[in-house]
Amino acid sequence: MDFPLVKVIKNNRTVEIDYMHPQEQEVVRALLNVVIVEGKTYPQKQPLSPAEFSTYWLSKDAFVVRTSGHDGTHKPKEILGAFYLKPNFPGRCCHICNAGFIVQPGLRGQGIGRFMGEAMLLIAANLGYEAVMFNLVFETNIPSITLWQSLGFEIIGRIPGAAKLGDEQVVDALMMYRPLG
């Protein structure tokens, strides 16, 4: 697969998906920590240290969405979102992958998540994975559920009371699955 993958999103902004560079890790960790502190979509309760972030996010393949250099300006590229892709299970089940996604709060609803989701499906198949499984999609995360269903994911299970959100609301988590190819 050739990187970066380039797309024009809803606000006419040209963006690219590429492998995360080492100098981008701290920006992505800070963004993930913003999402964790929001307390609505990730299971972690506390911001992650660099070591915890590395173990969680960087264990296999990590990607970023950044502003593209195709806009004619020479501004530094900005990280708009990120995702990881890794085996969901070890050994005999490692052909099923898992992925996690984050988008800058002020840029949600612009098509960045859809671009990442579509790209992840292509990348996962290209890396030899045969299916994608999400273990914990909180039932209150309607934008994600809607996106994943529109990309062919099915809800294959429900974990009652799986998450205590930041506001102490207890919600179920959905398991979502999609074969590749």
PDB file of C-alpha atoms in Angstrom:
ATOM      1  CA  MET A   1       0.000   0.000   0.000  1.00  0.00           C
ATOM      2  CA  ASP A   2       1.243   3.462  -0.826  1.00  0.00           C
ATOM      3  CA  PHE A   3       1.101   6.145   1.838  1.00  0.00           C
ATOM      4  CA  PRO A   4      -0.014   8.774   2.459  1.00  0.00           C
ATOM      5  CA  LEU A   5      -3.684   8.216   1.561  1.00  0.00           C
ATOM      6  CA  VAL A   6      -5.195  11.592   0.625  1.00  0.00           C
ATOM      7  CA  LYS A   7      -8.808  12.798   0.751  1.00  0.00           C
ATOM      8  CA  VAL A   8     -10.754  16.054   0.737  1.00  0.00           C
ATOM      9  CA  ILE A   9     -13.115  16.103   3.746  1.00  0.00           C
ATOM     10  CA  LYS A  10     -16.371  18.022   4.313  1.00  0.00           C
ATOM     11  CA  ASN A  11     -14.829  21.433   5.001  1.00  0.00           C
ATOM     12  CA  ASN A  12     -12.846  21.255   1.713  1.00  0.00           C
ATOM     13  CA  ARG A  13      -9.700  20.514   3.692  1.00  0.00           C
ATOM     14  CA  THR A  14      -7.216  18.102   2.122  1.00  0.00           C
ATOM     15  CA  VAL A  15      -5.999  15.577   4.684  1.00  0.00           C
ATOM     16  CA  GLU A  16      -3.746  12.542   4.613  1.00  0.00           C
ATOM     17  CA  ILE A  17      -3.438   9.267   6.500  1.00  0.00           C
ATOM     18  CA  ASP A  18       0.035   7.939   7.093  1.00  0.00           C
ATOM     19  CA  TYR A  19       1.958   5.893   9.596  1.00  0.00           C
ATOM     20  CA  MET A  20       2.595   7.855  12.781  1.00  0.00           C
ATOM     21  CA  HIS A  21       6.096   9.315  12.976  1.00  0.00           C
ATOM     22  CA  PRO A  22       7.986   9.166  16.297  1.00  0.00           C
ATOM     23  CA  GLN A  23       7.857  12.975  16.647  1.00  0.00           C
ATOM     24  CA  GLU A  24       4.019  12.796  16.464  1.00  0.00           C
ATOM     25  CA  GLN A  25       3.592  10.393  19.379  1.00  0.00           C
ATOM     26  CA  GLU A  26       3.333  13.059  22.062  1.00  0.00           C
ATOM     27  CA  VAL A  27       0.651  14.974  20.114  1.00  0.00           C
ATOM     28  CA  VAL A  28      -1.389  11.783  19.712  1.00  0.00           C
ATOM     29  CA  ARG A  29      -0.923  10.854  23.380  1.00  0.00           C
ATOM     30  CA  ALA A  30      -2.160  14.317  24.384  1.00  0.00           C
ATOM     31  CA  LEU A  31      -5.202  13.926  22.097  1.00  0.00           C
ATOM     32  CA  LEU A  32      -5.968  10.463  23.491  1.00  0.00           C
ATOM     33  CA  ASN A  33      -5.719  11.873  27.011  1.00  0.00           C
ATOM     34  CA  VAL A  34      -8.241  14.599  26.097  1.00  0.00           C
ATOM     35  CA  VAL A  35     -10.618  11.863  24.909  1.00  0.00           C
ATOM     36  CA  ILE A  36     -10.005   9.776  28.052  1.00  0.00           C
ATOM     37  CA  VAL A  37     -10.724  12.771  30.308  1.00  0.00           C
ATOM     38  CA  GLU A  38     -13.983  13.410  28.382  1.00  0.00           C
ATOM     39  CA  GLY A  39     -15.038  10.053  29.878  1.00  0.00           C
ATOM     40  CA  LYS A  40     -17.441   9.043  27.088  1.00  0.00           C
ATOM     41  CA  THR A  41     -15.718   6.605  24.738  1.00  0.00           C
ATOM     42  CA  TYR A  42     -12.553   4.988  26.143  1.00  0.00           C
ATOM     43  CA  PRO A  43     -12.316   2.607  29.119  1.00  0.00           C
ATOM     44  CA  GLN A  44      -9.301   4.276  30.746  1.00  0.00           C
ATOM     45  CA  LYS A  45     -10.076   6.552  33.720  1.00  0.00           C
ATOM     46  CA  GLN A  46      -6.808   8.480  33.949  1.00  0.00           C
ATOM     47  CA  PRO A  47      -4.564  10.088  31.325  1.00  0.00           C
ATOM     48  CA  LEU A  48      -1.845   7.762  30.062  1.00  0.00           C
ATOM     49  CA  SER A  49       1.844   8.276  30.793  1.00  0.00           C
ATOM     50  CA  PRO A  50       4.229   7.992  27.823  1.00  0.00           C
ATOM     51  CA  ALA A  51       4.992   4.367  28.789  1.00  0.00           C
ATOM     52  CA  GLU A  52       1.295   3.459  29.181  1.00  0.00           C
ATOM     53  CA  PHE A  53       0.497   5.140  25.847  1.00  0.00           C
ATOM     54  CA  SER A  54       3.292   3.225  24.141  1.00  0.00           C
ATOM     55  CA  THR A  55       2.047  -0.113  25.499  1.00  0.00           C
ATOM     56  CA  TYR A  56      -1.582   0.606  24.587  1.00  0.00           C
ATOM     57  CA  TRP A  57      -1.396   2.551  21.292  1.00  0.00           C
ATOM     58  CA  LEU A  58       1.966   1.663  19.771  1.00  0.00           C
ATOM     59  CA  SER A  59       2.057  -2.120  20.221  1.00  0.00           C
ATOM     60  CA  LYS A  60       1.618  -2.747  16.473  1.00  0.00           C
ATOM     61  CA  ASP A  61       0.594  -0.255  13.735  1.00  0.00           C
ATOM     62  CA  ALA A  62      -0.314   3.379  14.451  1.00  0.00           C
ATOM     63  CA  PHE A  63      -1.596   5.956  11.966  1.00  0.00           C
ATOM     64  CA  VAL A  64      -2.424   9.651  11.955  1.00  0.00           C
ATOM     65  CA  VAL A  65      -4.628  11.950   9.948  1.00  0.00           C
ATOM     66  CA  ARG A  66      -2.811  15.181   9.308  1.00  0.00           C
ATOM     67  CA  THR A  67      -3.357  18.247   7.223  1.00  0.00           C
ATOM     68  CA  SER A  68      -1.866  17.710   3.823  1.00  0.00           C
ATOM     69  CA  GLY A  69       0.886  19.699   2.164  1.00  0.00           C
ATOM     70  CA  HIS A  70      -1.319  19.877  -0.939  1.00  0.00           C
ATOM     71  CA  ASP A  71      -2.953  23.167   0.070  1.00  0.00           C
ATOM     72  CA  GLY A  72      -0.179  25.351  -1.331  1.00  0.00           C
ATOM     73  CA  THR A  73       0.871  26.677   2.077  1.00  0.00           C
ATOM     74  CA  HIS A  74       3.988  25.776   3.982  1.00  0.00           C
ATOM     75  CA  LYS A  75       2.306  25.549   7.386  1.00  0.00           C
ATOM     76  CA  PRO A  76       3.396  22.669   9.619  1.00  0.00           C
ATOM     77  CA  LYS A  77       1.122  19.657   9.314  1.00  0.00           C
ATOM     78  CA  GLU A  78      -1.466  19.405  12.088  1.00  0.00           C
ATOM     79  CA  ILE A  79      -2.658  16.098  13.629  1.00  0.00           C
ATOM     80  CA  LEU A  80      -6.457  15.914  13.219  1.00  0.00           C
ATOM     81  CA  GLY A  81      -7.005  12.332  14.346  1.00  0.00           C
ATOM     82  CA  ALA A  82      -5.301   8.996  14.840  1.00  0.00           C
ATOM     83  CA  PHE A  83      -5.910   5.263  15.031  1.00  0.00           C
ATOM     84  CA  TYR A  84      -4.116   2.054  15.901  1.00  0.00           C
ATOM     85  CA  LEU A  85      -4.489  -1.375  14.360  1.00  0.00           C
ATOM     86  CA  LYS A  86      -3.401  -4.541  16.153  1.00  0.00           C
ATOM     87  CA  PRO A  87      -4.384  -8.171  16.617  1.00  0.00           C
ATOM     88  CA  ASN A  88      -7.419  -8.475  18.879  1.00  0.00           C
ATOM     89  CA  PHE A  89      -6.333 -11.904  20.095  1.00  0.00           C
ATOM     90  CA  PRO A  90      -3.038 -13.851  20.184  1.00  0.00           C
ATOM     91  CA  GLY A  91      -1.881 -16.896  18.265  1.00  0.00           C
ATOM     92  CA  ARG A  92      -4.513 -18.889  16.412  1.00  0.00           C
ATOM     93  CA  CYS A  93      -6.921 -15.933  16.488  1.00  0.00           C
ATOM     94  CA  CYS A  94      -4.528 -13.132  15.483  1.00  0.00           C
ATOM     95  CA  HIS A  95      -6.162 -12.858  12.042  1.00  0.00           C
ATOM     96  CA  ILE A  96      -8.919 -10.810  13.764  1.00  0.00           C
ATOM     97  CA  CYS A  97      -7.749  -7.260  14.419  1.00  0.00           C
ATOM     98  CA  ASN A  98      -8.869  -4.459  16.680  1.00  0.00           C
ATOM     99  CA  ALA A  99      -8.600  -0.718  16.141  1.00  0.00           C
ATOM    100  CA  GLY A 100      -9.115   2.437  18.183  1.00  0.00           C
ATOM    101  CA  PHE A 101      -9.853   5.906  16.832  1.00  0.00           C
ATOM    102  CA  ILE A 102      -9.644   9.497  18.096  1.00  0.00           C
ATOM    103  CA  VAL A 103     -10.498  12.824  16.453  1.00  0.00           C
ATOM    104  CA  GLN A 104      -9.733  16.356  17.669  1.00  0.00           C
ATOM    105  CA  PRO A 105     -12.898  17.457  19.553  1.00  0.00           C
ATOM    106  CA  GLY A 106     -13.453  20.586  17.455  1.00  0.00           C
ATOM    107  CA  LEU A 107     -13.195  18.637  14.189  1.00  0.00           C
ATOM    108  CA  ARG A 108     -15.707  15.860  14.809  1.00  0.00           C
ATOM    109  CA  GLY A 109     -18.421  15.503  12.181  1.00  0.00           C
ATOM    110  CA  GLN A 110     -16.122  16.628   9.336  1.00  0.00           C
ATOM    111  CA  GLY A 111     -15.576  13.156   7.842  1.00  0.00           C
ATOM    112  CA  ILE A 112     -12.235  12.423   9.536  1.00  0.00           C
ATOM    113  CA  GLY A 113     -13.618   9.361  11.351  1.00  0.00           C
ATOM    114  CA  ARG A 114     -15.151   7.986   8.146  1.00  0.00           C
ATOM    115  CA  PHE A 115     -11.870   8.496   6.290  1.00  0.00           C
ATOM    116  CA  MET A 116     -10.003   6.653   9.063  1.00  0.00           C
ATOM    117  CA  GLY A 117     -12.584   3.839   9.139  1.00  0.00           C
ATOM    118  CA  GLU A 118     -12.517   3.303   5.379  1.00  0.00           C
ATOM    119  CA  ALA A 119      -8.711   3.445   5.336  1.00  0.00           C
ATOM    120  CA  MET A 120      -8.436   1.067   8.309  1.00  0.00           C
ATOM    121  CA  LEU A 121     -10.496  -1.552   6.456  1.00  0.00           C
ATOM    122  CA  LEU A 122      -8.171  -1.344   3.435  1.00  0.00           C
ATOM    123  CA  ILE A 123      -5.012  -1.308   5.555  1.00  0.00           C
ATOM    124  CA  ALA A 124      -6.191  -4.226   7.708  1.00  0.00           C
ATOM    125  CA  ALA A 125      -6.933  -6.364   4.649  1.00  0.00           C
ATOM    126  CA  ASN A 126      -3.595  -5.351   3.121  1.00  0.00           C
ATOM    127  CA  LEU A 127      -1.807  -6.422   6.334  1.00  0.00           C
ATOM    128  CA  GLY A 128      -3.453  -9.855   6.111  1.00  0.00           C
ATOM    129  CA  TYR A 129      -6.162  -9.531   8.732  1.00  0.00           C
ATOM    130  CA  GLU A 130      -9.374 -11.409   7.927  1.00  0.00           C
ATOM    131  CA  ALA A 131     -11.812  -9.544  10.193  1.00  0.00           C
ATOM    132  CA  VAL A 132     -12.119  -6.525  12.489  1.00  0.00           C
ATOM    133  CA  MET A 133     -13.674  -6.663  15.954  1.00  0.00           C
ATOM    134  CA  PHE A 134     -14.392  -3.811  18.325  1.00  0.00           C
ATOM    135  CA  ASN A 135     -14.706  -5.046  21.911  1.00  0.00           C
ATOM    136  CA  LEU A 136     -16.178  -2.001  23.675  1.00  0.00           C
ATOM    137  CA  VAL A 137     -18.289   0.473  21.721  1.00  0.00           C
ATOM    138  CA  PHE A 138     -20.306   2.237  24.406  1.00  0.00           C
ATOM    139  CA  GLU A 139     -24.016   2.237  23.559  1.00  0.00           C
ATOM    140  CA  THR A 140     -24.130   6.022  24.066  1.00  0.00           C
ATOM    141  CA  ASN A 141     -21.501   6.557  21.347  1.00  0.00           C
ATOM    142  CA  ILE A 142     -24.107   6.920  18.602  1.00  0.00           C
ATOM    143  CA  PRO A 143     -21.786   8.581  16.029  1.00  0.00           C
ATOM    144  CA  SER A 144     -19.393   5.601  16.196  1.00  0.00           C
ATOM    145  CA  ILE A 145     -22.143   2.974  16.106  1.00  0.00           C
ATOM    146  CA  THR A 146     -23.736   4.705  13.113  1.00  0.00           C
ATOM    147  CA  LEU A 147     -20.382   4.968  11.313  1.00  0.00           C
ATOM    148  CA  TRP A 148     -19.409   1.346  11.912  1.00  0.00           C
ATOM    149  CA  GLN A 149     -22.800   0.022  10.838  1.00  0.00           C
ATOM    150  CA  SER A 150     -22.603   2.121   7.648  1.00  0.00           C
ATOM    151  CA  LEU A 151     -19.231   0.445   6.961  1.00  0.00           C
ATOM    152  CA  GLY A 152     -20.716  -3.055   7.287  1.00  0.00           C
ATOM    153  CA  PHE A 153     -20.107  -3.866  10.948  1.00  0.00           C
ATOM    154  CA  GLU A 154     -22.676  -5.938  12.824  1.00  0.00           C
ATOM    155  CA  ILE A 155     -23.405  -5.870  16.531  1.00  0.00           C
ATOM    156  CA  ILE A 156     -22.506  -9.374  17.704  1.00  0.00           C
ATOM    157  CA  GLY A 157     -22.868  -8.906  21.429  1.00  0.00           C
ATOM    158  CA  ARG A 158     -23.704  -6.652  24.337  1.00  0.00           C
ATOM    159  CA  ILE A 159     -21.904  -6.395  27.660  1.00  0.00           C
ATOM    160  CA  PRO A 160     -24.423  -5.145  30.256  1.00  0.00           C
ATOM    161  CA  GLY A 161     -23.183  -2.347  32.493  1.00  0.00           C
ATOM    162  CA  ALA A 162     -19.686  -2.519  30.986  1.00  0.00           C
ATOM    163  CA  ALA A 163     -18.761   1.128  31.421  1.00  0.00           C
ATOM    164  CA  LYS A 164     -19.089   3.791  34.068  1.00  0.00           C
ATOM    165  CA  LEU A 165     -18.800   7.029  32.105  1.00  0.00           C
ATOM    166  CA  GLY A 166     -17.180  10.189  33.429  1.00  0.00           C
ATOM    167  CA  ASP A 167     -20.566  11.403  34.690  1.00  0.00           C
ATOM    168  CA  GLU A 168     -21.022   8.042  36.525  1.00  0.00           C
ATOM    169  CA  GLN A 169     -23.724   6.918  34.065  1.00  0.00           C
ATOM    170  CA  VAL A 170     -23.511   3.127  33.656  1.00  0.00           C
ATOM    171  CA  VAL A 171     -23.893   1.970  30.053  1.00  0.00           C
ATOM    172  CA  ASP A 172     -23.722  -1.238  28.072  1.00  0.00           C
ATOM    173  CA  ALA A 173     -20.932  -1.828  25.581  1.00  0.00           C
ATOM    174  CA  LEU A 174     -21.440  -3.348  22.155  1.00  0.00           C
ATOM    175  CA  MET A 175     -19.136  -5.770  20.408  1.00  0.00           C
ATOM    176  CA  MET A 176     -19.015  -5.089  16.675  1.00  0.00           C
ATOM    177  CA  TYR A 177     -17.575  -7.310  13.953  1.00  0.00           C
ATOM    178  CA  ARG A 178     -16.894  -7.195  10.220  1.00  0.00           C
ATOM    179  CA  PRO A 179     -15.212  -9.777   8.019  1.00  0.00           C
ATOM    180  CA  LEU A 180     -12.717  -8.419   5.478  1.00  0.00           C
ATOM    181  CA  GLY A 181     -12.469  -9.400   1.828  1.00  0.00           C
TER     182      GLY A 181
END
